[in-house]
Amino acid sequence: MQTPVADFVKEYAEKKGVRFHMPGHKGKEFLGCEPFDITEIAGADALYEADGIIAESERNATRLFGTGGTFFSTEGSSQCIRAMLFLAVRSWRGEGRPYVVAARNAHKAFLYAAALLDFDIVWLFPEETHSLCSCRISPEQLEEVLKGQKQPPAAVYVTSPDYLGGRLAVGELAEVCHRNGTILAVDNAHGAYLHFLEQPQHPMDLGADLCCDSAHKTLPVLTGGAYLHIGKLAPETFGADAKQALVLFGSTSPSYLTLASLDLCNAYLADGYAGKLAETVQQLERVCRTLRENGWETEETDPLKLTLLLPEKENGSSLARRLGSAGVECEYADAQYIVFMATPENDSADYGRLVQALGVNHSPYLQREKMRPVQCAGRCTVREAFFAPHEKIVVERAVGRICGAPLVSCPPAIPVVVPGEVIDRNAVAILKYYNNDTVEVLK
Ligand SMILES: Cc1ncc(COP(=O)(O)O)c(C=O)c1O
C-alpha cells in the first residue's frame, strides 16, 4: 500500500531546504522528529480541504476499514466524538430541542459536545454494574427506551469496548436504532483493531452509522491519531459534511507527524497485520490462563485487553506502583480492577515480565459489591451548567448542589455526575470511591 504523506515528509526532510515557513523549529532537531514536522507547504495537501496526498491516504484507510468513508483526526477520538454528534444533531429533523440517547459510561468528550452543540441527553443506565466504566445496555432495554420517546433521537450513543474491555452487542443495537428511526454512533476509541480480527468485529462491520477509533490507543500511531468512520448505509450528508464537522472542533494546524503516522499505519495494516494480531490474541489468552493458574481472576474483555479483578486485600494503585517499580506500567487501576493493554508491538519478553511482576496471588476473592448507578436529578441543561458561574468545594459538602463540570477522574474520564445534575449522597460516595476530593458546582 502506498504511503504518500509519510513519503512526502521524508523527502522534504531529506532535501534539507531552507524553511521560511512554520513551524518555528525550521526542521532543526530539538526532540529529534522536527525534520518531519511540516505545515501545509506546496504539495503537502491540507487535512480539512484534502484533495491531494492526504485525500489519497484517507481513501486507502476507507478501503482498509471497508467503510463508507474514513477520515483522519490528529486530535484523537475527542475531536471525532464532537464531530459525530455535530453530524447527528445537524441532520435531525425533529421538533424542539435535539436530544441524544446515550449510555451513562460516556467519556467526558461527549459532555463537551453536549455543551457546545446544546443537545439534551436521555441516559441509558446499566441494570446493575460493578464499575463506572461499564454500562451493559441490552437491545431490549434500548428498544424500550426508544419506544417510550415522542420522537426519535438524533442518535443513540454507546461506548464499546469500554475502559475495562467490556463490549456491547453493537449489531443488535444498530438494528434497534434503525427500526426506531435513528442512527447508532459508537465510541470505539479502544477498538480500532477490531476490523482486523479473523471475524471482523469493528462497530462499522456490525452496522454502526458513525464511529470513532483512537488509532493511537491500539495501533502503532502517534498520540492524537484517530479515525472518524461513516457507515456505508448512513445518511449521505454524513460523508459530505465529515470534514466540516471535524474542522469545527480541530486546530487549523493539524500535526503532520500524526498524519504521516496514520498514513504509515495504512501500510502496516495492509501488510500482514491480521496475522500478527491473531498471534497477539493467542498470546494474551495464554497469559490469561497462566495468571488464573497463579491465583488471579480475569475479566472477559475485548481481545487486546487484560483486566484483572483485584482480590480482597489488593488495592489497584498500590499494585500499579509495585508493578511500576518492577518496570511494568499498566493502563489503568482502581479499587477493583487493573487493566493492561497489549498490541503486536509487545513481545513475549514483555508478557514474561508482566507475569513475573504480578507473581502468585494468595489473597482470597470475596463476593463483589454492586455499585448503584448514579442517577441524579437534572436541574438545567449541560450547556447552561457549563456557562453558569462555578465554585470549587470539597466533595463532602456537595450534596444538594448542582454540578458545574463533569466530575471525573482521568483515566477513565467518565463523569460520575453530569453538569446540570443535583449531586446526591450516592454520587458523593462514588466520587470519593474514585478519589475525587473537590467538585465544581454552580454558585
Ligand atoms: C472510551 C474513550 N473514549 C474517548 C476517549 C478520548 O480519546 P482520545 O484520547 O483519542 O481523544 C478516551 C480516552 O481515553 C476513551 O477512553
PDB file of N, CA, C and O and ligand atoms in Angstrom, residues 75-79 81 107 109 159 161-163 187 189-190 214 216-217 225-226 412, ligand 1:
ATOM      1  N   GLU A  75      -6.460  14.944  16.506  1.00  0.00           N
ATOM      2  CA  GLU A  75      -6.801  15.352  17.876  1.00  0.00           C
ATOM      3  C   GLU A  75      -7.710  14.330  18.548  1.00  0.00           C
ATOM      4  O   GLU A  75      -8.628  14.675  19.296  1.00  0.00           O
ATOM      5  N   GLY A  76      -7.408  13.088  18.236  1.00  0.00           N
ATOM      6  CA  GLY A  76      -7.997  11.991  18.976  1.00  0.00           C
ATOM      7  C   GLY A  76      -9.464  11.732  18.709  1.00  0.00           C
ATOM      8  O   GLY A  76     -10.140  12.425  17.943  1.00  0.00           O
ATOM      9  N   SER A  77      -9.954  10.725  19.416  1.00  0.00           N
ATOM     10  CA  SER A  77     -11.387  10.442  19.381  1.00  0.00           C
ATOM     11  C   SER A  77     -12.155  11.618  19.955  1.00  0.00           C
ATOM     12  O   SER A  77     -13.325  11.813  19.630  1.00  0.00           O
ATOM     13  N   SER A  78     -11.526  12.382  20.835  1.00  0.00           N
ATOM     14  CA  SER A  78     -12.213  13.537  21.433  1.00  0.00           C
ATOM     15  C   SER A  78     -12.765  14.450  20.339  1.00  0.00           C
ATOM     16  O   SER A  78     -13.905  14.914  20.426  1.00  0.00           O
ATOM     17  N   GLN A  79     -11.967  14.707  19.319  1.00  0.00           N
ATOM     18  CA  GLN A  79     -12.429  15.547  18.205  1.00  0.00           C
ATOM     19  C   GLN A  79     -13.510  14.815  17.402  1.00  0.00           C
ATOM     20  O   GLN A  79     -14.534  15.413  17.027  1.00  0.00           O
ATOM     21  N   ILE A  81     -15.593  12.522  18.407  1.00  0.00           N
ATOM     22  CA  ILE A  81     -16.859  12.404  19.152  1.00  0.00           C
ATOM     23  C   ILE A  81     -17.690  13.669  18.933  1.00  0.00           C
ATOM     24  O   ILE A  81     -18.887  13.616  18.641  1.00  0.00           O
ATOM     25  N   HIS A 107     -17.503   8.920  27.725  1.00  0.00           N
ATOM     26  CA  HIS A 107     -16.297   9.717  28.010  1.00  0.00           C
ATOM     27  C   HIS A 107     -16.689  11.191  28.102  1.00  0.00           C
ATOM     28  O   HIS A 107     -17.666  11.619  27.475  1.00  0.00           O
ATOM     29  N   ALA A 109     -15.690  13.717  26.699  1.00  0.00           N
ATOM     30  CA  ALA A 109     -15.780  14.436  25.413  1.00  0.00           C
ATOM     31  C   ALA A 109     -17.235  14.513  24.939  1.00  0.00           C
ATOM     32  O   ALA A 109     -17.626  15.458  24.249  1.00  0.00           O
ATOM     33  N   THR A 159     -20.556   3.367  24.128  1.00  0.00           N
ATOM     34  CA  THR A 159     -19.108   3.145  24.164  1.00  0.00           C
ATOM     35  C   THR A 159     -18.854   1.650  24.156  1.00  0.00           C
ATOM     36  O   THR A 159     -19.320   0.926  25.031  1.00  0.00           O
ATOM     37  N   PRO A 161     -15.482  -1.003  22.728  1.00  0.00           N
ATOM     38  CA  PRO A 161     -15.274  -1.538  24.067  1.00  0.00           C
ATOM     39  C   PRO A 161     -15.174  -0.415  25.097  1.00  0.00           C
ATOM     40  O   PRO A 161     -14.811   0.711  24.759  1.00  0.00           O
ATOM     41  N   ASP A 162     -15.487  -0.756  26.365  1.00  0.00           N
ATOM     42  CA  ASP A 162     -15.300   0.242  27.412  1.00  0.00           C
ATOM     43  C   ASP A 162     -13.898   0.124  28.000  1.00  0.00           C
ATOM     44  O   ASP A 162     -13.092  -0.696  27.546  1.00  0.00           O
ATOM     45  N   TYR A 163     -13.635   0.939  28.999  1.00  0.00           N
ATOM     46  CA  TYR A 163     -12.262   1.020  29.512  1.00  0.00           C
ATOM     47  C   TYR A 163     -11.771  -0.302  30.108  1.00  0.00           C
ATOM     48  O   TYR A 163     -10.581  -0.587  30.147  1.00  0.00           O
ATOM     49  N   ASP A 187     -18.573   5.089  20.281  1.00  0.00           N
ATOM     50  CA  ASP A 187     -17.231   5.465  20.717  1.00  0.00           C
ATOM     51  C   ASP A 187     -16.428   4.169  20.797  1.00  0.00           C
ATOM     52  O   ASP A 187     -16.555   3.392  21.744  1.00  0.00           O
ATOM     53  N   ALA A 189     -13.136   4.114  20.723  1.00  0.00           N
ATOM     54  CA  ALA A 189     -11.774   4.624  20.940  1.00  0.00           C
ATOM     55  C   ALA A 189     -10.796   3.478  21.206  1.00  0.00           C
ATOM     56  O   ALA A 189      -9.647   3.521  20.769  1.00  0.00           O
ATOM     57  N   HIS A 190     -11.261   2.441  21.897  1.00  0.00           N
ATOM     58  CA  HIS A 190     -10.356   1.347  22.294  1.00  0.00           C
ATOM     59  C   HIS A 190     -10.349   0.187  21.308  1.00  0.00           C
ATOM     60  O   HIS A 190      -9.745  -0.854  21.602  1.00  0.00           O
ATOM     61  N   SER A 214      -9.626   5.683  18.343  1.00  0.00           N
ATOM     62  CA  SER A 214      -8.323   6.289  18.642  1.00  0.00           C
ATOM     63  C   SER A 214      -7.275   5.350  18.070  1.00  0.00           C
ATOM     64  O   SER A 214      -6.914   4.363  18.717  1.00  0.00           O
ATOM     65  N   HIS A 216      -4.331   5.768  17.937  1.00  0.00           N
ATOM     66  CA  HIS A 216      -3.143   5.795  18.803  1.00  0.00           C
ATOM     67  C   HIS A 216      -3.254   4.875  20.018  1.00  0.00           C
ATOM     68  O   HIS A 216      -2.258   4.576  20.656  1.00  0.00           O
ATOM     69  N   LYS A 217      -4.460   4.418  20.340  1.00  0.00           N
ATOM     70  CA  LYS A 217      -4.582   3.574  21.538  1.00  0.00           C
ATOM     71  C   LYS A 217      -4.187   2.118  21.269  1.00  0.00           C
ATOM     72  O   LYS A 217      -3.622   1.475  22.138  1.00  0.00           O
ATOM     73  N   GLY A 225      -3.616  10.517  16.834  1.00  0.00           N
ATOM     74  CA  GLY A 225      -4.090   9.946  15.565  1.00  0.00           C
ATOM     75  C   GLY A 225      -5.390   9.168  15.773  1.00  0.00           C
ATOM     76  O   GLY A 225      -5.457   8.289  16.635  1.00  0.00           O
ATOM     77  N   ALA A 226      -6.427   9.508  15.015  1.00  0.00           N
ATOM     78  CA  ALA A 226      -7.727   8.853  15.194  1.00  0.00           C
ATOM     79  C   ALA A 226      -8.473   8.826  13.867  1.00  0.00           C
ATOM     80  O   ALA A 226      -8.093   9.515  12.910  1.00  0.00           O
ATOM     81  N   PRO A 412     -10.577   6.932  34.001  1.00  0.00           N
ATOM     82  CA  PRO A 412     -11.154   6.704  32.676  1.00  0.00           C
ATOM     83  C   PRO A 412     -11.920   7.909  32.118  1.00  0.00           C
ATOM     84  O   PRO A 412     -12.502   7.798  31.051  1.00  0.00           O
TER      85      PRO A 412
HETATM   86  C1  LIG B   1     -13.746   5.456  25.907  1.00  0.00           C
HETATM   87  C2  LIG B   1     -12.953   6.643  25.453  1.00  0.00           C
HETATM   88  N1  LIG B   1     -13.478   7.484  24.551  1.00  0.00           N
HETATM   89  C3  LIG B   1     -12.821   8.554  24.097  1.00  0.00           C
HETATM   90  C4  LIG B   1     -11.561   8.849  24.552  1.00  0.00           C
HETATM   91  C5  LIG B   1     -10.844  10.041  24.009  1.00  0.00           C
HETATM   92  O1  LIG B   1      -9.896   9.577  23.101  1.00  0.00           O
HETATM   93  P1  LIG B   1      -8.664  10.440  22.603  1.00  0.00           P
HETATM   94  O2  LIG B   1      -7.658  10.394  23.700  1.00  0.00           O
HETATM   95  O3  LIG B   1      -8.201   9.712  21.376  1.00  0.00           O
HETATM   96  O4  LIG B   1      -9.131  11.800  22.315  1.00  0.00           O
HETATM   97  C6  LIG B   1     -10.957   8.009  25.505  1.00  0.00           C
HETATM   98  C7  LIG B   1      -9.637   8.323  26.031  1.00  0.00           C
HETATM   99  O5  LIG B   1      -9.060   7.654  26.815  1.00  0.00           O
HETATM  100  C8  LIG B   1     -11.672   6.873  25.962  1.00  0.00           C
HETATM  101  O6  LIG B   1     -11.164   6.049  26.866  1.00  0.00           O
END
